[in-house]
Coordinates of N, CA and C in Angstrom, one line a residue:
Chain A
X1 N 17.9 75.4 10.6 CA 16.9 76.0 9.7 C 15.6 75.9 10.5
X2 N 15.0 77.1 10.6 CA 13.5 76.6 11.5 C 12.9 75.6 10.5
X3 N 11.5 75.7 11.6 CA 10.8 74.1 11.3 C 8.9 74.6 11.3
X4 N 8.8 74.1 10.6 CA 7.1 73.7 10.7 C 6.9 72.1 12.1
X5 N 6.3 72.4 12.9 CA 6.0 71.8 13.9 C 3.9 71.0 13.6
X6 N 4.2 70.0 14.1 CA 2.8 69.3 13.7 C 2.6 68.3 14.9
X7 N 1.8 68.3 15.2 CA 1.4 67.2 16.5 C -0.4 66.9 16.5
X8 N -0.4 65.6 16.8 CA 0.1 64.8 17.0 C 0.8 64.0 15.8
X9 N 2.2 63.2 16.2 CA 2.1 62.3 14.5 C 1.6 61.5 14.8
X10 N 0.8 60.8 15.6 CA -0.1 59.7 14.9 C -1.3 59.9 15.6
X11 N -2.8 60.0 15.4 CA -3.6 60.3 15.6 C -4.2 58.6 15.2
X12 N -5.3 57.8 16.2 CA -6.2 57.2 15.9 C -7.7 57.6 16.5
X13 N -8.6 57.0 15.9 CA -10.1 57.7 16.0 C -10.9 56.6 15.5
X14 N -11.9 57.2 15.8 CA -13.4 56.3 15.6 C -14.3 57.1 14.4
X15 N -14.3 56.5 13.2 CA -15.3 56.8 13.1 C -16.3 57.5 12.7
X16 N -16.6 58.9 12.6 CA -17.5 59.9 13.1 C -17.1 60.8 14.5
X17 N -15.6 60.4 14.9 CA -15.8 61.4 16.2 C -14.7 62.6 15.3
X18 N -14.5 63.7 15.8 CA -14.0 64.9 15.6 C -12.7 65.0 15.9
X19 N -11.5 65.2 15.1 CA -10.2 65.3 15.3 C -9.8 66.8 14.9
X20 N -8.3 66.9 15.7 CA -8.2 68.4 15.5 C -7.0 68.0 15.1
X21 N -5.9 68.5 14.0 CA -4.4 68.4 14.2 C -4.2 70.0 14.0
X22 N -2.8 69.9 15.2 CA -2.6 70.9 14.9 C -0.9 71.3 14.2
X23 N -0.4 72.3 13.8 CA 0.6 73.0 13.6 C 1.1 73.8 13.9
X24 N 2.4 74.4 13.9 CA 3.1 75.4 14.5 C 3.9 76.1 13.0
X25 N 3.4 76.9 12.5 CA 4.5 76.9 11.1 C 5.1 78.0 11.6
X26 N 6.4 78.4 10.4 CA 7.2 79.4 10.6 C 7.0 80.9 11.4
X27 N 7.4 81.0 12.3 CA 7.2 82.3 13.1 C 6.9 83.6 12.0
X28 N 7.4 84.2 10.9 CA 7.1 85.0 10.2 C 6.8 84.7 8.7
X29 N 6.0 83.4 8.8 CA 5.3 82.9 7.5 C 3.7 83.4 7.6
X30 N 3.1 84.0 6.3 CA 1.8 84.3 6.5 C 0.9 83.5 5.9
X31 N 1.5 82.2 5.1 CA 0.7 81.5 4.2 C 0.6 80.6 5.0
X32 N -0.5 79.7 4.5 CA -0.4 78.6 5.4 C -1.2 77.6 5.2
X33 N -0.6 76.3 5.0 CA -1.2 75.2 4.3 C -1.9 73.9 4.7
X34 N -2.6 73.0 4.2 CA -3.0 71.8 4.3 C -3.3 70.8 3.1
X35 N -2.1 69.8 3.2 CA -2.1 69.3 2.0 C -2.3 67.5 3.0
X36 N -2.4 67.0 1.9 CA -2.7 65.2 3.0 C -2.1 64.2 1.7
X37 N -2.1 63.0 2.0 CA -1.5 62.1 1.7 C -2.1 60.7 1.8
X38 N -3.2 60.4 0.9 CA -3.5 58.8 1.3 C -2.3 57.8 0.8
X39 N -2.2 57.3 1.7 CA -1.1 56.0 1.5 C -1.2 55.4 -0.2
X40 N 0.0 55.6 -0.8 CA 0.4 55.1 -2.6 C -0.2 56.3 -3.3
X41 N -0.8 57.1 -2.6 CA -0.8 58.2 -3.8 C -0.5 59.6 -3.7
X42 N -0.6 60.6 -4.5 CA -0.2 61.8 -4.5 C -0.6 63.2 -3.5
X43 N 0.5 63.6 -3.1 CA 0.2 64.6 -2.1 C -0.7 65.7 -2.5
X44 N -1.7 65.8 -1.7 CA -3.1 66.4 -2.3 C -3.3 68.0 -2.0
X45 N -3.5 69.2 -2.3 CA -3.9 70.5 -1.3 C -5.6 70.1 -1.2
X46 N -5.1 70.7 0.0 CA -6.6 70.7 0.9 C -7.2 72.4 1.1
X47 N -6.0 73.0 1.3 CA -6.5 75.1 1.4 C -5.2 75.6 1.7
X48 N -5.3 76.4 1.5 CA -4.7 77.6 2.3 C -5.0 79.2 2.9
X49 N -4.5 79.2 3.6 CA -5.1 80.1 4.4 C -3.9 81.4 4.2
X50 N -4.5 82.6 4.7 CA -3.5 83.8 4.4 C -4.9 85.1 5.1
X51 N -3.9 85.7 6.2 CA -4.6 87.0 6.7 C -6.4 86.4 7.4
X52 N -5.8 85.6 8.6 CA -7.1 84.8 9.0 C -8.5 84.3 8.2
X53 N -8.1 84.3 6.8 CA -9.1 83.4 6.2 C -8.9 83.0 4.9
X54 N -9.8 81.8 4.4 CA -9.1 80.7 4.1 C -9.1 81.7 2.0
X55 N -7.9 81.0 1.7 CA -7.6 81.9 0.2 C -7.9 80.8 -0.6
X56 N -7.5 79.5 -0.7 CA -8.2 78.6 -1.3 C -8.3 77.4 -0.9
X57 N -9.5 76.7 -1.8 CA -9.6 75.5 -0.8 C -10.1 74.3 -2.2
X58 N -9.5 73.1 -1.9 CA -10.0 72.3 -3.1 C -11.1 71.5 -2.8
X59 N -11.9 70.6 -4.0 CA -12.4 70.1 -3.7 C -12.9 68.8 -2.4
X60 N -11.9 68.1 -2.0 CA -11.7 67.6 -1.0 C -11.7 68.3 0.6
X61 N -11.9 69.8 0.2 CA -12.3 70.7 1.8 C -13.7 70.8 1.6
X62 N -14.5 69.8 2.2 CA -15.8 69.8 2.0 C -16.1 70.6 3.9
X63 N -17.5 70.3 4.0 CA -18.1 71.0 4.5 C -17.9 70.6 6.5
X64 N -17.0 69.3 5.9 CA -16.4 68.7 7.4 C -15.3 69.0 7.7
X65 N -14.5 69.7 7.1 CA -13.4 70.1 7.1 C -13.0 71.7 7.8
X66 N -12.7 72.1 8.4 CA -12.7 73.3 9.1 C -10.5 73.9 9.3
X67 N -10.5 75.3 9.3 CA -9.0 75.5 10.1 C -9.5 76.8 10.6
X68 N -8.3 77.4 11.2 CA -8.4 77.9 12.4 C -6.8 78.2 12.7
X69 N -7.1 79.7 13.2 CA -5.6 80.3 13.7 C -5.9 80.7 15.1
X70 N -6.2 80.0 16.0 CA -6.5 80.6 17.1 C -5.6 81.7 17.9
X71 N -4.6 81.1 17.8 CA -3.6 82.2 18.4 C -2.3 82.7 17.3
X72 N -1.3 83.7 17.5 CA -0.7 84.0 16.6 C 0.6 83.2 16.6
X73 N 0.2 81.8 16.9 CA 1.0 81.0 16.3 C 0.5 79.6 15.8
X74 N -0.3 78.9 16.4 CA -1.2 77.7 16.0 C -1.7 77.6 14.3
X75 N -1.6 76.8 14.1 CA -3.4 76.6 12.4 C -3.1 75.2 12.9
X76 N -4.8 74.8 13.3 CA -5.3 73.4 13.3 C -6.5 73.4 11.9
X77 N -6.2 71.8 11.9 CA -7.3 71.5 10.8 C -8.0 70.9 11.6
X78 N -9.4 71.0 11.5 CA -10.4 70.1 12.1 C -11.2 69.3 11.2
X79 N -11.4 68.4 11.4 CA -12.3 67.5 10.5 C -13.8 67.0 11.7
X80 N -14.7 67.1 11.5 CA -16.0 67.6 12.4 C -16.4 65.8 12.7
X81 N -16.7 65.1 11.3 CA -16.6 64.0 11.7 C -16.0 63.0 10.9
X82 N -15.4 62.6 11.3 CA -14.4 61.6 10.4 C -14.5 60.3 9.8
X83 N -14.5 60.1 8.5 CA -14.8 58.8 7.6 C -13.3 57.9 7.0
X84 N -14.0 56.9 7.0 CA -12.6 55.9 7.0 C -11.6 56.4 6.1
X85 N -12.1 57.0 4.9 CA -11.5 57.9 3.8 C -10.6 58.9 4.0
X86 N -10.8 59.1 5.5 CA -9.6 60.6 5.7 C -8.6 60.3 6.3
X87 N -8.3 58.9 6.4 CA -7.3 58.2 6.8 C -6.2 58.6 6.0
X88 N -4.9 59.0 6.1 CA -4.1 59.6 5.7 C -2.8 60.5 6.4
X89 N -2.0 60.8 5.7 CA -0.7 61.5 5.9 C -1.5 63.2 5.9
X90 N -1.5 63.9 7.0 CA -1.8 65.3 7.0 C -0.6 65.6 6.8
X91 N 0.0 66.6 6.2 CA 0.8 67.7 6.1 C 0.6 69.4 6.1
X92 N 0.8 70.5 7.2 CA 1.1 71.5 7.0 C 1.9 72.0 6.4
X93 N 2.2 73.1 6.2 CA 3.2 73.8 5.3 C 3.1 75.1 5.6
X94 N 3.9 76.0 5.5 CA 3.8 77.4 5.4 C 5.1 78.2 4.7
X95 N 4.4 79.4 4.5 CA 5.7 80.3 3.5 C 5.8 81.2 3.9
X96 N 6.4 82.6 3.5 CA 6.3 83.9 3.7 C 5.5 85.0 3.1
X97 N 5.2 84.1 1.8 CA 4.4 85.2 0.6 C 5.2 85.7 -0.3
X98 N 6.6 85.6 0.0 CA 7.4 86.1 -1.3 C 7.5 85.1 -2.8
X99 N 7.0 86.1 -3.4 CA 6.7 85.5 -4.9 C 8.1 84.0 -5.2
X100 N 8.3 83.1 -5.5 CA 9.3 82.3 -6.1 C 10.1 81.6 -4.6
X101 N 9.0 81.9 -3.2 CA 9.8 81.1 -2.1 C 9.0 79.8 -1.9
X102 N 10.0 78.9 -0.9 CA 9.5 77.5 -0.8 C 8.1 77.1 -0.6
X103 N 7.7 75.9 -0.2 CA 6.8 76.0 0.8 C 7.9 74.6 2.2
X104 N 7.9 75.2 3.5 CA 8.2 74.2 4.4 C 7.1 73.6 4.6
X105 N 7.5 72.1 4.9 CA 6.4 71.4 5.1 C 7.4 71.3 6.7
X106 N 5.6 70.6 7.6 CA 5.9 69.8 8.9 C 6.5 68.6 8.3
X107 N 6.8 67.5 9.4 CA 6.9 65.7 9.3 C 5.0 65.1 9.5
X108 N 4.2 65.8 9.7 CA 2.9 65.5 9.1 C 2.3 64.8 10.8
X109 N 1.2 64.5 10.2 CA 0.3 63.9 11.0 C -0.2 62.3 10.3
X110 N -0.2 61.3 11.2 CA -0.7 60.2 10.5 C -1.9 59.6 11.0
X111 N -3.3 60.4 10.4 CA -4.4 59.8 11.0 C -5.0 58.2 10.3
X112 N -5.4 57.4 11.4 CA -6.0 56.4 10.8 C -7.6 56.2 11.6
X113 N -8.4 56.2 10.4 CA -10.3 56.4 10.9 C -10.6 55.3 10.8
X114 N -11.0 54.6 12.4 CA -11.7 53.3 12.4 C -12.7 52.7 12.3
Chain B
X1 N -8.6 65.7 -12.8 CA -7.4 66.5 -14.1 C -6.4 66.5 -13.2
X2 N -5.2 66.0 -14.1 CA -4.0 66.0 -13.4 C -3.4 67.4 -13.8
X3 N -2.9 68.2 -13.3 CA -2.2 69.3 -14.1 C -1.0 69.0 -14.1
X4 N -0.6 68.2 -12.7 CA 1.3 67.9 -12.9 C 1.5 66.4 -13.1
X5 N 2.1 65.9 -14.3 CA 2.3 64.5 -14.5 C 3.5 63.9 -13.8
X6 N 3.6 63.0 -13.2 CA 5.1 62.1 -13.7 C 4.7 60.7 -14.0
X7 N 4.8 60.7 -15.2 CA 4.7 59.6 -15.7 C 5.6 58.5 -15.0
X8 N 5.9 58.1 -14.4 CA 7.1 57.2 -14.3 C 7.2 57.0 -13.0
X9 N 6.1 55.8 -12.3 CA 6.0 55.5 -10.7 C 7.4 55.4 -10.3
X10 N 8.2 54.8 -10.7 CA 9.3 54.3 -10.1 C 10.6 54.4 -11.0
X11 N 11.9 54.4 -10.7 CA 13.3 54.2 -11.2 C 14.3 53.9 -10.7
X12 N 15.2 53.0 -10.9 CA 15.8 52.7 -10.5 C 17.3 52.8 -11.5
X13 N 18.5 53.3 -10.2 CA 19.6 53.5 -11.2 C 20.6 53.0 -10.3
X14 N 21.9 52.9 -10.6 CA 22.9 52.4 -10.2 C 23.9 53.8 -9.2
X15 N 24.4 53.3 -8.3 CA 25.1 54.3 -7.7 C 26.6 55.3 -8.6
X16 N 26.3 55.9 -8.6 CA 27.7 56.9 -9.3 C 26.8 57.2 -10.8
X17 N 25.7 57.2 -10.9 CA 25.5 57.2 -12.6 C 24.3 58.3 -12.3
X18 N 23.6 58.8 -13.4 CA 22.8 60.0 -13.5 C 21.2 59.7 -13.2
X19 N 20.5 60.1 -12.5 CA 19.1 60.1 -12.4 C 18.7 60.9 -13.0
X20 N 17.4 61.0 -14.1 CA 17.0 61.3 -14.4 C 14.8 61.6 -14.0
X21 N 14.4 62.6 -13.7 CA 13.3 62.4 -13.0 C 12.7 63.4 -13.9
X22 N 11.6 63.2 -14.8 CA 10.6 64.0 -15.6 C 9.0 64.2 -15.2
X23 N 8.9 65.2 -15.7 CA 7.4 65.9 -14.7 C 6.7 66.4 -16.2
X24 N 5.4 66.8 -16.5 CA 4.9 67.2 -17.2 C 4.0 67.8 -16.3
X25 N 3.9 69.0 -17.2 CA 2.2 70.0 -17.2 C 1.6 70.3 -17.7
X26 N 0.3 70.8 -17.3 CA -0.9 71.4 -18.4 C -1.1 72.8 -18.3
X27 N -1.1 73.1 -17.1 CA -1.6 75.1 -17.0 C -0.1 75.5 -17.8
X28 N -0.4 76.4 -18.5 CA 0.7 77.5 -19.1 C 0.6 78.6 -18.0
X29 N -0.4 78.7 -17.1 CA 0.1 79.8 -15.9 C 0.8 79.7 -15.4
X30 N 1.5 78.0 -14.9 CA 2.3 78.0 -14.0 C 3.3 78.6 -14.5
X31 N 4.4 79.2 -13.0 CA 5.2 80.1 -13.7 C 6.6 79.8 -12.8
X32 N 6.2 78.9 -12.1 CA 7.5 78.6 -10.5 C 7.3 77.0 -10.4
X33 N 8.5 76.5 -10.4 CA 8.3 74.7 -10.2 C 9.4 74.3 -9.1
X34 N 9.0 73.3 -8.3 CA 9.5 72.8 -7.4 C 9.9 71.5 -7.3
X35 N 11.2 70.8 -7.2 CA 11.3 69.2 -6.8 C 11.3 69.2 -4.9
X36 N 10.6 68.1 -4.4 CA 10.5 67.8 -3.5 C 11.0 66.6 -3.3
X37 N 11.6 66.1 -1.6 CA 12.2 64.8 -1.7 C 11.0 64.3 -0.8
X38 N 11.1 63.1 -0.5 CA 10.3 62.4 0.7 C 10.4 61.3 1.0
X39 N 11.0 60.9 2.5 CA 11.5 59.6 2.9 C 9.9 59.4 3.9
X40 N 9.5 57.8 4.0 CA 8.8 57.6 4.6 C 8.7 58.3 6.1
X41 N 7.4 58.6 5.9 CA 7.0 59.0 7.4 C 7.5 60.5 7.7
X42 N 7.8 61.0 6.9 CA 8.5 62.4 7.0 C 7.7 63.1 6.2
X43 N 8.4 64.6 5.8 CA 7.3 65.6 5.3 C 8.0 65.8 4.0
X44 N 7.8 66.4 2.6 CA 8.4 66.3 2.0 C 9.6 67.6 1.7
X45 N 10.6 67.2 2.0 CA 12.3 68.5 1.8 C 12.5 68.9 0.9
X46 N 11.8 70.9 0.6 CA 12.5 70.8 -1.3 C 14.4 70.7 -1.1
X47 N 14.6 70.6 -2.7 CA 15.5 70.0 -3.3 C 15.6 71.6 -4.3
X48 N 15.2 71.4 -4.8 CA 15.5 72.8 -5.8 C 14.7 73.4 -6.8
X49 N 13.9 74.5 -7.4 CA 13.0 75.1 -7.7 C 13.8 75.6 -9.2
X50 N 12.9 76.3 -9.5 CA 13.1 77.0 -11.2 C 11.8 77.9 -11.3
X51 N 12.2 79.2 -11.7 CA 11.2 79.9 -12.3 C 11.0 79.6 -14.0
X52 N 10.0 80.3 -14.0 CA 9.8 79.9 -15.9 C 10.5 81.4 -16.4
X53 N 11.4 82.1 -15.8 CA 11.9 82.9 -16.5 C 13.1 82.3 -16.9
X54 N 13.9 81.0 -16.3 CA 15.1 80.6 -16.4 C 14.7 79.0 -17.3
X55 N 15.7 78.5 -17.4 CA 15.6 77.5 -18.4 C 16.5 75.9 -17.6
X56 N 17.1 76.5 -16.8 CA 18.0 75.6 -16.0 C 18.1 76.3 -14.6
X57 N 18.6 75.3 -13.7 CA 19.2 76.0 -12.4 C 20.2 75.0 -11.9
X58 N 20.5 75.1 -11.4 CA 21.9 73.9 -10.4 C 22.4 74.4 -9.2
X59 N 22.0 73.2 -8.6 CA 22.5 73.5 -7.3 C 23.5 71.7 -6.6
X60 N 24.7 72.0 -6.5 CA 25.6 70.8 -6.4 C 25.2 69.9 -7.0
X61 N 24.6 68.8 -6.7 CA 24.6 67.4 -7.7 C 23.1 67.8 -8.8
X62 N 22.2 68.6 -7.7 CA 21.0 68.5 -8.6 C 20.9 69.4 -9.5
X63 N 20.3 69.0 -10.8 CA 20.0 70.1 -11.5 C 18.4 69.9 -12.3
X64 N 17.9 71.4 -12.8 CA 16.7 71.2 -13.0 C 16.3 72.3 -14.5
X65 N 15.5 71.4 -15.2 CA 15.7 71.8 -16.4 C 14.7 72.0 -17.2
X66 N 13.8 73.1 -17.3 CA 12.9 73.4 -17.8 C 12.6 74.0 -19.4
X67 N 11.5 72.9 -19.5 CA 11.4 73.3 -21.5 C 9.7 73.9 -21.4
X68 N 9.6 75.1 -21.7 CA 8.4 76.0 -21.2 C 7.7 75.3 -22.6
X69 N 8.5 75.6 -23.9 CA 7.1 75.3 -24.8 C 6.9 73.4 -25.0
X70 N 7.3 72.5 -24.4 CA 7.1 71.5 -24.4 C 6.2 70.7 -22.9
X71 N 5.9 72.5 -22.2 CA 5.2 72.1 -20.9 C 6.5 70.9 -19.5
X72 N 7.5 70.8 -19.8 CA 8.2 69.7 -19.6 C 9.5 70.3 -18.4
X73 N 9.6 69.6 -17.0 CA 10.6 69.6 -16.4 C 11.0 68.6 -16.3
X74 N 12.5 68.5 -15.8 CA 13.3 67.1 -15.3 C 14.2 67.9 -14.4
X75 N 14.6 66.7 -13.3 CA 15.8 66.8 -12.3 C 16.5 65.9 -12.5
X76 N 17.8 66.3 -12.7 CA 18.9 65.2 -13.0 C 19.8 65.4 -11.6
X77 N 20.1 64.2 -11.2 CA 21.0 63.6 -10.0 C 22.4 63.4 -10.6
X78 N 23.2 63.9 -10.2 CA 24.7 63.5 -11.0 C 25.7 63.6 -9.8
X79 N 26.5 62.7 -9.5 CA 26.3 61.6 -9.6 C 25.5 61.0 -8.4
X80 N 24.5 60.3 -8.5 CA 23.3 59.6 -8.0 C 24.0 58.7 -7.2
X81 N 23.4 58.9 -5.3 CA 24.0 58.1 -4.2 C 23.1 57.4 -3.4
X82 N 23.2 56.3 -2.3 CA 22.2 55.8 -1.8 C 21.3 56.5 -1.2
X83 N 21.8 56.9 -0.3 CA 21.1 58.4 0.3 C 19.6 59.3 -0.5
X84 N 20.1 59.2 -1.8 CA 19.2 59.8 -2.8 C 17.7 59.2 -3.5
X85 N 17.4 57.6 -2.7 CA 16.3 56.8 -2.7 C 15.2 57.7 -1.6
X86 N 14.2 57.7 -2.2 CA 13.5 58.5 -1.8 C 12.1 58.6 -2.6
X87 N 11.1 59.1 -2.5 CA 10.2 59.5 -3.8 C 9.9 60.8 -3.9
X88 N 10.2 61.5 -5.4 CA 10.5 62.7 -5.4 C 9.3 63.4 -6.3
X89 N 8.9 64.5 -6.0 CA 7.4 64.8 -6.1 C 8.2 66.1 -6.8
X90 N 7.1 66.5 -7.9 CA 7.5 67.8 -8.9 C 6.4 68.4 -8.5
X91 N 6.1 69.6 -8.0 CA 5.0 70.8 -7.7 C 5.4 72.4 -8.5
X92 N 4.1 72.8 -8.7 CA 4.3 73.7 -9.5 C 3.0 75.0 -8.9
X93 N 3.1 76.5 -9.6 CA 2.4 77.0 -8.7 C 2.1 78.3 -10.2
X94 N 1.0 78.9 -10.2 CA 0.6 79.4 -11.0 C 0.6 81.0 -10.4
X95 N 1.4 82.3 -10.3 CA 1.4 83.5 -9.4 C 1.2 83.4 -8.1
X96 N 1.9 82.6 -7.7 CA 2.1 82.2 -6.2 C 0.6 82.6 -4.9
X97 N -0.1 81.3 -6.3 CA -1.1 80.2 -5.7 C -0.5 79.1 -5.5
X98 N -1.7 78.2 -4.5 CA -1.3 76.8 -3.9 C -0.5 75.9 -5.1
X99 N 0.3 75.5 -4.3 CA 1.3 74.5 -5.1 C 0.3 73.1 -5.3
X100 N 0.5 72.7 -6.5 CA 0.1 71.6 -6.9 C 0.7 70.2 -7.4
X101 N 1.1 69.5 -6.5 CA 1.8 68.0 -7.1 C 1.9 67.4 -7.8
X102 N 2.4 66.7 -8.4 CA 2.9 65.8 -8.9 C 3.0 64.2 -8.2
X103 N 2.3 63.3 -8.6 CA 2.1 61.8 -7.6 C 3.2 61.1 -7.7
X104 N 4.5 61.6 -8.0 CA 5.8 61.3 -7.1 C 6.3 60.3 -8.1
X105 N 7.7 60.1 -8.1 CA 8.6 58.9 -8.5 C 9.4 58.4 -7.7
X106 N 9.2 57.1 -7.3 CA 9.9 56.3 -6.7 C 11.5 56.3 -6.9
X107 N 12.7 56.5 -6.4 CA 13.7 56.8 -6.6 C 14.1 55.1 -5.9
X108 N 15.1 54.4 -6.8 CA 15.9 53.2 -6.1 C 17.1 53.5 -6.6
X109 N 18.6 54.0 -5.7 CA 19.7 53.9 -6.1 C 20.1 52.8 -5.4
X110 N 20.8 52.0 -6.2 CA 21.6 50.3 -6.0 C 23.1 50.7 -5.9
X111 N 23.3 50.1 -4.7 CA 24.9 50.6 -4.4 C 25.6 49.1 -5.4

């Protein structure tokens, strides 16, 4: 079965410095997600993206938070500068757009903000 | 605002017997629901979906069982294996907008 691809899984940082994760979702998926995970609680959406720009985005995509399709395969999420609070399980995901299909998720990213 | 509930951090059941996993909602938009699995450190693997045009679905052990005017799904595991410990997250999606979670139940099958 293809795969949603995510790198790095484990990310450490400082602080205030600028992290990028990135993803590789499904070759012919046009949706495309960001959902996160703080450790004991519930898997969160962060946006999604569709037709290079972003379709929704929750509360929690504040104004540090950035994505990006640079090429026609990549979506990174960038976070501009990083607070101990965004320590967390990243998860990508993507679909196709067909009404009642899944969403794949990657195996995630595991940032921790020092 | 929670829109997807599961009341029920954790459960625990015996091997060979039925799991039962219940979800609650609030949008009457939603119209497509999803169980997810998730083992540590991994991403989460759906398991099996239901539109709100259907009332049940099944697929081998799992099944999923939707009561629209009580807002209410469940997945039942029959018969429930080690393998099947995991924490299992109910997502739901309103005209195929972002999916929305559910803060997961702990799954413990006891061999």
């Amino acid at each position: 079965e293809p795969e949603v691809t995510q790198t790095p899984s484990h990310q450490v940082t400082q602080m205030g410095q600028e992290v990028i994760l990135r993803c590789v979702p499904i070759s012919n998926h046009l949706y495309f997600y960001w959902y996160r995970q703080i450790l004991g609680q519930k898997v969160e959406f962060l946006v999604s993206f569709y037709n290079n720009e972003i379709s929704e985005k929750s509360e929690i995509f504040d104004d540090q938070f950035s994505v990006e399709r640079p090429d026609g395969s990549n979506f990174t999420l960038k976070i501009r500068s990083t607070k101990l609070e965004d320590s967390a399980m990243y998860f990508c995901a993507s679909r196709t757009g067909t009404w009642g299909e899944k969403l794949f998720f990657g195996s995630g990213t595991q940032l921790s903000v020092l | 605002d929670q829109q997807v509930k599961q009341n029920s951090p954790s459960l625990s059941v015996q091997e060979g017997r039925i799991s039962i996993l219940n979800c609650d909602y609030t949008n009457s938009m939603f119209d497509y629901f999803l169980w997810y699995k998730k083992y540590p450190a991994e991403g989460p693997t759906f398991l099996i979906s239901i539109s709100s045009i259907k009332d049940k679905n099944e697929d081998g052990r799992f099944t999923v069982f939707l009561n629209k005017s009580a807002k209410h799904l469940s997945l039942h595991i029959v018969p429930s294996q080690p393998g099947d410990s995991a924490v299992y997250f109910c997502a739901a999606s309103a005209s195929g907008q972002n999916f929305v979670f559910g803060p997961g139940t702990r799954l413990s099958v006891l061999p």
